[in-house]
Structure formats: structure tokens, C-alpha cells
Tab-separated table of C-alpha atoms in Angstrom:
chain	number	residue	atom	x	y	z
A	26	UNK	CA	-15.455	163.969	48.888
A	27	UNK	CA	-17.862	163.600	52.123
A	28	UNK	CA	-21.385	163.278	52.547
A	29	UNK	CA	-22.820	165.102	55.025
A	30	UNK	CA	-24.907	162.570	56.677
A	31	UNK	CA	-28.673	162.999	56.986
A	32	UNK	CA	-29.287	166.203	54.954
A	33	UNK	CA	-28.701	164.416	51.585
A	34	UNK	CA	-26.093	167.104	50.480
A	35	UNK	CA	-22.750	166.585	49.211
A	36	UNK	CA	-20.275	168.987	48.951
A	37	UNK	CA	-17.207	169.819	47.415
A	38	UNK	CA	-15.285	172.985	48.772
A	39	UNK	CA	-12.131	174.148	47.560
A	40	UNK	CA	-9.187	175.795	49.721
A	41	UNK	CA	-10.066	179.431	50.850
A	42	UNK	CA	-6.095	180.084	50.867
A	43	UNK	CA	-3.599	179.668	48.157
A	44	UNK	CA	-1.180	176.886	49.218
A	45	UNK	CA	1.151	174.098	48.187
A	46	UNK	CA	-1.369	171.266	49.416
A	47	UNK	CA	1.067	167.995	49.615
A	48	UNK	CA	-0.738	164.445	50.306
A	49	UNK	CA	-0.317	160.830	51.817
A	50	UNK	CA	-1.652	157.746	50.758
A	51	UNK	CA	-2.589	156.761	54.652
A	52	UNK	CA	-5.557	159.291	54.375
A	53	UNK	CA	-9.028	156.906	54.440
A	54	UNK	CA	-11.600	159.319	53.432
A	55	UNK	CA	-13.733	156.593	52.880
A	56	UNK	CA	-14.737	156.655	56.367
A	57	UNK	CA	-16.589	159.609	55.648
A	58	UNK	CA	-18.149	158.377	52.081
A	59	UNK	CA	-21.742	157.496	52.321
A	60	UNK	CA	-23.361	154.690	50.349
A	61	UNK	CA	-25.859	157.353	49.262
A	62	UNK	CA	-23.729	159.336	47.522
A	63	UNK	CA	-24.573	159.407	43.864
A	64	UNK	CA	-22.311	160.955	40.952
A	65	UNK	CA	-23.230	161.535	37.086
A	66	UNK	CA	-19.847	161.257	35.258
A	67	UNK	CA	-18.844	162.163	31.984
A	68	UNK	CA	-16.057	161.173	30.054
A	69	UNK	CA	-15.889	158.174	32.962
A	70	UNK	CA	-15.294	155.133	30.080
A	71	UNK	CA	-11.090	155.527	30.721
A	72	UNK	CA	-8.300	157.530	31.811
A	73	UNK	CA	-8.938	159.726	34.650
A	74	UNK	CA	-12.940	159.448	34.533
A	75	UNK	CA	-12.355	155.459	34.830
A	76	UNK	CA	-9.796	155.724	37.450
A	77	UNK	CA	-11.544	158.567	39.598
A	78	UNK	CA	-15.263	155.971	39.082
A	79	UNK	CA	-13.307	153.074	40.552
A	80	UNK	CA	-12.467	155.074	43.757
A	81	UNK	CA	-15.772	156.282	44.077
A	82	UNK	CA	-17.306	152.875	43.586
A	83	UNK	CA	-14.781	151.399	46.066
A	84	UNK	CA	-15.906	154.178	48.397
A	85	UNK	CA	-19.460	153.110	48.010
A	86	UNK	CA	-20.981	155.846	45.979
A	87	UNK	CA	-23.274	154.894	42.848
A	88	UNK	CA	-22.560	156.288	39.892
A	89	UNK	CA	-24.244	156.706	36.665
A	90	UNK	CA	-22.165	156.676	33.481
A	91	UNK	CA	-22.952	158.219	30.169
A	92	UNK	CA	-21.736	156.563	27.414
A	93	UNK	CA	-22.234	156.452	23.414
A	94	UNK	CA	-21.007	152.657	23.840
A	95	UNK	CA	-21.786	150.961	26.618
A	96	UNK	CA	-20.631	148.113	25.781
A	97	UNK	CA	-17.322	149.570	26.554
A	98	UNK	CA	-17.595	147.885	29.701
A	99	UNK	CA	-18.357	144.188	28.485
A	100	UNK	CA	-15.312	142.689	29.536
A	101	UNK	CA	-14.703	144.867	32.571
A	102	UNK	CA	-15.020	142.254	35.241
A	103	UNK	CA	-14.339	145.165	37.823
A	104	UNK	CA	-17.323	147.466	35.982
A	105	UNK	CA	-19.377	144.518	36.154
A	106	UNK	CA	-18.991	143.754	39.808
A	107	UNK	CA	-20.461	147.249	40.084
A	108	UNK	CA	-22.700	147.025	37.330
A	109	UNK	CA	-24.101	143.367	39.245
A	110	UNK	CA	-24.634	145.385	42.400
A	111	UNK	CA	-26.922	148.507	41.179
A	112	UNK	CA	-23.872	150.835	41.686
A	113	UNK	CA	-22.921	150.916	38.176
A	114	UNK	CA	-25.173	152.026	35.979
A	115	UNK	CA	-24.580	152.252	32.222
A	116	UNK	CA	-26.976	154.804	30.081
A	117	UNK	CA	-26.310	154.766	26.525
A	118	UNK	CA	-26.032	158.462	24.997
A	119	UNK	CA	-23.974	161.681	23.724
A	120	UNK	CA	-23.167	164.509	25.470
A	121	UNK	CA	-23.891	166.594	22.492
A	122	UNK	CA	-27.170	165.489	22.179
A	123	UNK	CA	-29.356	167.325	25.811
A	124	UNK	CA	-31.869	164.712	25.522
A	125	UNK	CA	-29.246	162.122	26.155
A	126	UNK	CA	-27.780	164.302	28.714
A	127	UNK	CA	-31.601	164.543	30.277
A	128	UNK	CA	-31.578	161.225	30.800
A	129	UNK	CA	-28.661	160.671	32.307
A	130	UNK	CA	-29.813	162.977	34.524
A	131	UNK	CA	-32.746	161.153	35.146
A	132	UNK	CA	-30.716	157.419	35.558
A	133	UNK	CA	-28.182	159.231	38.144
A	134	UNK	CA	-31.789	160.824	40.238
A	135	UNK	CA	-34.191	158.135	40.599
A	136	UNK	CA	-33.360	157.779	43.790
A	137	UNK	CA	-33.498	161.059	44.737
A	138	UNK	CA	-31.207	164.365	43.369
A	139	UNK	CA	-28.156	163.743	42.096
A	140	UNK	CA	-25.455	164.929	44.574
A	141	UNK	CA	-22.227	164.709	41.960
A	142	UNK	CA	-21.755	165.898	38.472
A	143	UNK	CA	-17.955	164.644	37.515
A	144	UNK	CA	-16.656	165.959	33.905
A	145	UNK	CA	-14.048	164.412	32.606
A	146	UNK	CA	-12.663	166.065	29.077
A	147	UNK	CA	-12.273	163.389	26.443
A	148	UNK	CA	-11.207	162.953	22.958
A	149	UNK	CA	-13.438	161.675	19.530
A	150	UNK	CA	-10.714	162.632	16.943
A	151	UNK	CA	-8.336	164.786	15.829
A	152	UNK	CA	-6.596	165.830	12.323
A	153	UNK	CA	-3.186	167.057	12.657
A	154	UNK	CA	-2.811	170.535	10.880
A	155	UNK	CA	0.625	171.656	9.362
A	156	UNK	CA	0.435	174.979	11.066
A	157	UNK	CA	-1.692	173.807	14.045
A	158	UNK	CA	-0.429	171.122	15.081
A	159	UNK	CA	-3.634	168.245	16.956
A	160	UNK	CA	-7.460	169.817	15.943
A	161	UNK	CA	-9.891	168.559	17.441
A	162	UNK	CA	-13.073	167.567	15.556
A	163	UNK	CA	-15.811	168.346	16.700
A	164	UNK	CA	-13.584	171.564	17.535
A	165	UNK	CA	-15.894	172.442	20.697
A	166	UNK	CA	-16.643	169.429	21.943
A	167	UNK	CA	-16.364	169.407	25.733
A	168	UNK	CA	-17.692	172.914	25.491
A	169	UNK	CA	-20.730	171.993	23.882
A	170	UNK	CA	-21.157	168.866	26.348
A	171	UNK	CA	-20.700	171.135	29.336
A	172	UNK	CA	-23.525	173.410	28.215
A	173	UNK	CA	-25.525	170.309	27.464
A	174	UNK	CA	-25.464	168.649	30.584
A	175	UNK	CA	-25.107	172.135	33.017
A	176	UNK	CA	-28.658	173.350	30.893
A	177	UNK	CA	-30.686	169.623	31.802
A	178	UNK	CA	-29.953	169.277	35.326
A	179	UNK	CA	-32.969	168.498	37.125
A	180	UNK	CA	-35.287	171.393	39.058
A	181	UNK	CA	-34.874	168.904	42.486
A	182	UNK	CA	-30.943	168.762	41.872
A	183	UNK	CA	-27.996	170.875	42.723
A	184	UNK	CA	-25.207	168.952	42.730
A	185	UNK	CA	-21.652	169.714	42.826
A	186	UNK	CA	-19.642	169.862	39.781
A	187	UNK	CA	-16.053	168.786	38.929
A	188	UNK	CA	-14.613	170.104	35.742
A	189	UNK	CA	-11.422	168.460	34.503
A	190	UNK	CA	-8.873	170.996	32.640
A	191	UNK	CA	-5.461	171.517	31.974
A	192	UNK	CA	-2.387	174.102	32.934
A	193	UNK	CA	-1.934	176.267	29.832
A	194	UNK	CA	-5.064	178.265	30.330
A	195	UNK	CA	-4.762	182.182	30.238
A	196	UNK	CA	-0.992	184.057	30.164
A	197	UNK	CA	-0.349	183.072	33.727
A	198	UNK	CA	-0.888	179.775	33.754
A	199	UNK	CA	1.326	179.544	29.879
A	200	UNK	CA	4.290	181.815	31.393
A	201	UNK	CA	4.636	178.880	34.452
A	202	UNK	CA	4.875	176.262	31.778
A	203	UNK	CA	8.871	174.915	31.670
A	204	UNK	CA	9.892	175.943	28.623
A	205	UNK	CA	10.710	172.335	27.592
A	206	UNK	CA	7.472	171.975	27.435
A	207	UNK	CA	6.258	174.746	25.788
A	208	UNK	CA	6.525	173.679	21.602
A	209	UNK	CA	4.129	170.755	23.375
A	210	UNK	CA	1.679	172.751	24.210
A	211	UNK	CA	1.673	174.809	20.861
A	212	UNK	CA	0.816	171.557	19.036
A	213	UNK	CA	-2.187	171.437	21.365
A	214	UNK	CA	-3.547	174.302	21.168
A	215	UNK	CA	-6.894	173.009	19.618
A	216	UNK	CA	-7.702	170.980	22.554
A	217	UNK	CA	-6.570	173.871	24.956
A	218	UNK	CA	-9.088	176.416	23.024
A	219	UNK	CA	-12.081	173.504	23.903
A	220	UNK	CA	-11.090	173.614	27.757
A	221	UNK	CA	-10.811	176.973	27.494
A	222	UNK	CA	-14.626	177.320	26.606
A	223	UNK	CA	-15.175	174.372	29.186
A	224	UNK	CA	-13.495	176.132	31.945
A	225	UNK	CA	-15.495	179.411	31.185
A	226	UNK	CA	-18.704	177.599	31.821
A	227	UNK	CA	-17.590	176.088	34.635
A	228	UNK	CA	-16.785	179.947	36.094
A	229	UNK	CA	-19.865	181.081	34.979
A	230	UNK	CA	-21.767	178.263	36.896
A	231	UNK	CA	-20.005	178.513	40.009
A	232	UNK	CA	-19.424	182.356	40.311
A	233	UNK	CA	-15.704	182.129	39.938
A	234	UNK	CA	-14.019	185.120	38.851
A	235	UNK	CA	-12.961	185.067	35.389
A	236	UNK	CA	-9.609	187.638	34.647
A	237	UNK	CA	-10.192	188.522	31.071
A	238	UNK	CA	-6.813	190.202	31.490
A	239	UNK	CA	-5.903	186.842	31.512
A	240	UNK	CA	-7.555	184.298	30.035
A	241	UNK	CA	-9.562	186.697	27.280
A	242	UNK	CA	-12.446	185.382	25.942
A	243	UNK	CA	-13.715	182.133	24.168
A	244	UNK	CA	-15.030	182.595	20.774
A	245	UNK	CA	-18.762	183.181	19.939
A	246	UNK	CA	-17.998	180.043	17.565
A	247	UNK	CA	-16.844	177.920	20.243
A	248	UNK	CA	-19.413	178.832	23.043
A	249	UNK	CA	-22.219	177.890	20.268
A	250	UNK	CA	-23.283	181.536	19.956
A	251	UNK	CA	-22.431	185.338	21.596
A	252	UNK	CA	-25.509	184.972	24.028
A	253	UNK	CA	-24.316	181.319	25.483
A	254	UNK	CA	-25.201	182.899	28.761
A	255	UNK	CA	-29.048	182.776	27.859
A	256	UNK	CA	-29.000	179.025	26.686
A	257	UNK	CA	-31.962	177.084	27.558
A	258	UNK	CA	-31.946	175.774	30.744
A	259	UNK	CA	-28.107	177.054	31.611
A	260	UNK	CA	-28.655	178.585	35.292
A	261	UNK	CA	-27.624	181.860	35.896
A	262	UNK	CA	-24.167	183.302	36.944
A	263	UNK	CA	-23.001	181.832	40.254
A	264	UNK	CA	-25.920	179.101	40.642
A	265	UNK	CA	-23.482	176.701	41.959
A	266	UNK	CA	-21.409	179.370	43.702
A	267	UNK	CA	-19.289	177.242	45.756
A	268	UNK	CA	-19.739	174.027	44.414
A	269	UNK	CA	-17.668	173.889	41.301
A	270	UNK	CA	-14.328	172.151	41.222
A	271	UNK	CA	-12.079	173.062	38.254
A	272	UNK	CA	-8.896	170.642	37.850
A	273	UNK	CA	-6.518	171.809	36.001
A	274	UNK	CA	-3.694	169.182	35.534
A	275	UNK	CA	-0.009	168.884	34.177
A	276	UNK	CA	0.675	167.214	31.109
A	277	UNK	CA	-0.455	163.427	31.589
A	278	UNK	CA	1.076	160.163	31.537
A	279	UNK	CA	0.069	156.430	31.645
A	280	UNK	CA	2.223	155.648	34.628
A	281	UNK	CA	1.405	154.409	38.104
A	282	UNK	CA	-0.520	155.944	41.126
A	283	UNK	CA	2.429	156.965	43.121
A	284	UNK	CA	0.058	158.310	45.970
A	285	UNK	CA	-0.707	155.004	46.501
A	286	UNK	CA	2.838	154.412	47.863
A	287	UNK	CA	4.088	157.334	49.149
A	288	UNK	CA	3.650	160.483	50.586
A	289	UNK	CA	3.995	163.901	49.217
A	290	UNK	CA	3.208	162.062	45.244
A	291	UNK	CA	2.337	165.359	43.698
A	292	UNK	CA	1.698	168.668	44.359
A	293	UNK	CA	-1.861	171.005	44.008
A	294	UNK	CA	-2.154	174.476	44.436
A	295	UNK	CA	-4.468	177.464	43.662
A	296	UNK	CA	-1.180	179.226	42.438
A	297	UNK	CA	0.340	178.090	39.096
A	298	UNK	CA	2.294	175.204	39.172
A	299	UNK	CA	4.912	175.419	36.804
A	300	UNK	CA	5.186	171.660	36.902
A	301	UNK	CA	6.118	169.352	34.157
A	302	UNK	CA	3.995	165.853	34.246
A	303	UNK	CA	1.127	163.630	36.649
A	304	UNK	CA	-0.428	160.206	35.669
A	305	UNK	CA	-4.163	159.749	34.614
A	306	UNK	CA	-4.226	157.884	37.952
A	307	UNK	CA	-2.568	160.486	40.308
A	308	UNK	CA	-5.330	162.748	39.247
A	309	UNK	CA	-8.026	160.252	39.609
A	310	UNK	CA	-6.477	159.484	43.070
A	311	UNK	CA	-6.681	163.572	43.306
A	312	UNK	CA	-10.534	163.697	41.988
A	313	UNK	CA	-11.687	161.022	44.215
A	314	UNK	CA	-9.407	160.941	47.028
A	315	UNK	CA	-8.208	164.260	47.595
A	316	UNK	CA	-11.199	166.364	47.507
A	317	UNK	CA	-13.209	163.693	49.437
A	318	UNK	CA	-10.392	163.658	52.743
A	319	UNK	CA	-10.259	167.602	52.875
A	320	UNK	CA	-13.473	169.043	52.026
A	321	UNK	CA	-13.306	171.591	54.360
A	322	UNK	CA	-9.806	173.194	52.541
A	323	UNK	CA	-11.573	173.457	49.078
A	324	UNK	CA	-14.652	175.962	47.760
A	325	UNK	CA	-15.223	177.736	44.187
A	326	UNK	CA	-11.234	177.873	42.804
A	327	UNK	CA	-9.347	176.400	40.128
A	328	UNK	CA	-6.581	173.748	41.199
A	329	UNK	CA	-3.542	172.922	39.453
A	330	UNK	CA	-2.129	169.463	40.501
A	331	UNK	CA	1.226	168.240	38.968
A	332	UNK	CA	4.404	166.342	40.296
């Protein structure tokens, strides 16, 4: 991500071509990373929110986390650091709940607007079902938070939004799946059915096409109603046109950040992948490297990264 010095805008484009986009670790795009820079992240307390934050704070930016326990961080002596320096800053509150998303909103801008919003899906609970394998409870939760937090950003704000997904949306993206794979993704499909809903915000905010051909429809149930469009506060079709980044990654893993050693560590592509796994910290490195060092090559798409 870069900050365009002196007009207090940050932006996040996405590549105007579909490619096979292959990366090395000896890109610094913190060169171009302004300590102004600030970011409201969701979902930010582990896994890829908590890896992508630690790049970002490295790189300088400030970032405001929202989280129903803060004290999450207690014994984080790398949080802390942050925390210790004003670049961390912890806010206490739901997602499901607007007026805690409000005030995030109002931590992340009282220094002026907001720049960032960074999404990162994450997980309360789930029942396993005989028939349906992992359901989530509640069933539309990132959905729900999406609306929440896209419906309370402030008048003086337009920041640029990064939505974290996952391959398996629509026919395409399920026919590219290896079919090893595929019984996995059958046991998920609860989870899938939430980022679907997530994702179709996150098209409607940035004016992205979305192929009903493809990818259908999310239920009335899970958008929170048949007229989601006209929730309070929600801007209007292709308010952020441009400035949404949807991420949809390969099945994830705990293991290493291999962009941090070599080149070429995984692959991302507007086109579907068809690829099989990527660490929680290979997309971090993705969220917070990647799209920092080539801002020019991305604007409005979905991305699929994967090994």
C-alpha cells in the first residue's frame, strides 16, 4: 500500500489486466509507506489480520483495532511496543453491534479521516452438523459486521477497503478447486455462505460487477433483510468504486512466510487459481506487502492468491 504524499489519500488499486502476478521478498515498499497512514482493522487480534497489522505497524502506519477483548494483547510484547508508541490503538467492541463499529471509526479518525478499512473474516463458533458438516453461529456473522462497519463510516472519510475471502465462491471459482480438495470444502460450506454475503457487500460498495450467473444470490436471511441495499447509512452502489480490495485465498495453513525467503512464494491472479494451500502469513505478507509495492497494478477486482 502507498500513501500518496501531501493529499492525505491512500489508495489501493487492483490490476486492470488479468495476470499470474509472481513476487519477491527484496521488494521494500516501505519506502513509500507514510507514517500518516492510518488503517481500521477488523478481525486484526490473529491469523492473517495479526500478521497483515504487524507489517503495517513495521511500515509505520497506525492502526486502530477493534476488539471484544482487548486484553487479547496483554502479553503481546510486540502489540505493546506499538500500543507504547500511539500506533496501536486498542478499542474495545463488536462488530455486530454499529455503535461499537462507530467508534472505532471515531478512534481510527481523530486525527483526521481514516485512510484504511482492513476486514479480516474471523470465527466465534461453530457446531458441526451431520449433513452440513462446520455451521457457523452466528450463521452471518462477517456479513452482518461488514454492513455494520461499511453503514458508520464517517461523512469526512473514504477510505479504502480490503475484504478478506476465500476461493470456492460462485461455480467458477468451485470448478478450479482440485478435486482433492473438494469433500473439504463441502464440510465448509457454512462459512463459505457468510463470505459469500461478505463478498457481495464488498461488490456492492466498490461497483464491482457481480455475475449472478455465477455466484447467484445471498439469502434475504443472511444479508439481514431483501432491501440490505437501503440499510442505514450503507452508501450507495459503487461509492468506493475503485477502492475495494477483495482477497480471496486458498485453503490456509499455519506454516511459515515463504515470501520472506524466496522469490516467486505464491501466486495471485484475477483468474481462478485452481491452487491447493497458502499460510495465514503469506497472505498477510500479500495484504500488507503486496498491494502496498504495486499499487499502480491493482483497482476494483477480486484476487485469488494461493501457492
Amino acid at each position: 500500500m502507498e500513501c500518496i504524499k501531501g493529499n492525505g489519500v491512500f489508495y489501493i488499486i487492483f490490476a486492470t489486466q488479468t495476470r499470474i502476478l509472481t513476487f519477491s521478498p527484496t521488494t521494500n515498499p516501505h519506502d513509500n509507506m507514510s507514517s500518516s497512514v492510518t488503517v481500521y482493522t477488523i478481525g486484526g487480534s490473529k491469523h492473517i489480520g495479526y500478521f497483515a497489522s504487524l507489517r503495517l505497524l513495521d511500515a509505520g502506519a497506525t492502526i486502530t483495532f477493534l476488539l471484544r477483548n482487548p486484553s487479547v494483547f496483554d502479553k503481546d510484547t510486540t502489540i505493546q511496543k506499538y500500543v507504547s508508541a500511539g500506533k496501536a490503538r486498542l478499542v474495545k467492541g463488536d462488530a455486530l453491534n454499529e455503535g461499537d463499529c462507530r467508534n472505532g471509526w471515531v478512534e481510527a479518525s481523530k486525527d483526521g479521516p481514516c485512510q484504511l478499512y482492513d476486514f479480516h473474516s474471523w470465527r466465534r463458533g461453530f457446531i458441526l452438523g451431520p449433513e452440513r458438516g462446520l455451521i457457523l453461529k452466528p450463521f452471518n456473522l462477517c456479513t452482518q459486521a461488514y454492513i455494520n462497519v461499511a453503514s458508520t463510516i464517517p461523512a469526512q472519510s473514504s477510505p479504502n477497503l480490503i475484504c478478506l475471502s476465500s476461493v470456492g465462491m460462485g461455480k467458477k471459482s468451485k470448478s478450479s478447486i482440485p478435486l482433492a480438495l473438494r469433500p473439504m470444502y463441502g464440510m465448509i460450506g457454512s462459512p463459505l455462505a457468510d463470505k459469500h454475503g461478505m463478498e457481495r457487500v464488498a461488490h456492492h460498495l466498490g461497483g464491482i460487477t457481480w455475475d449472478k450467473n455465477d455466484l447467484g444470490e445471498p439469502s434475504a436471511e443472511m444479508m439481514g433483510g431483501s432491501n440490505w441495499t437501503k440499510h442505514p447509512g450503507l452508501p450507495e452502489v459503487g461509492s468506493y468504486k475503485g477502492k475495494v480490495i477483495v482477497v480471496r485465498a486458498a485453503i490456509l495453513n499455519d506454516g511459515e512466510c515463504l515470501a520472506d525467503k524466496k522469490e516467486n512464494a505464491y501466486r495471485a491472479t484475477t483468474e481462478e487459481l485452481g491452487g491447493y494451500f497458502i499460510s495465514r502469513k503469506d497472505t498477510g505478507h500479500f495484504v500488507a506487502e503486496l498491494c502496498l509495492g504495486s499499487w499502480e497494478k491493482w483497482g476494483g477486482k477480486v484476487v485469488n492468491v494461493g501457492y
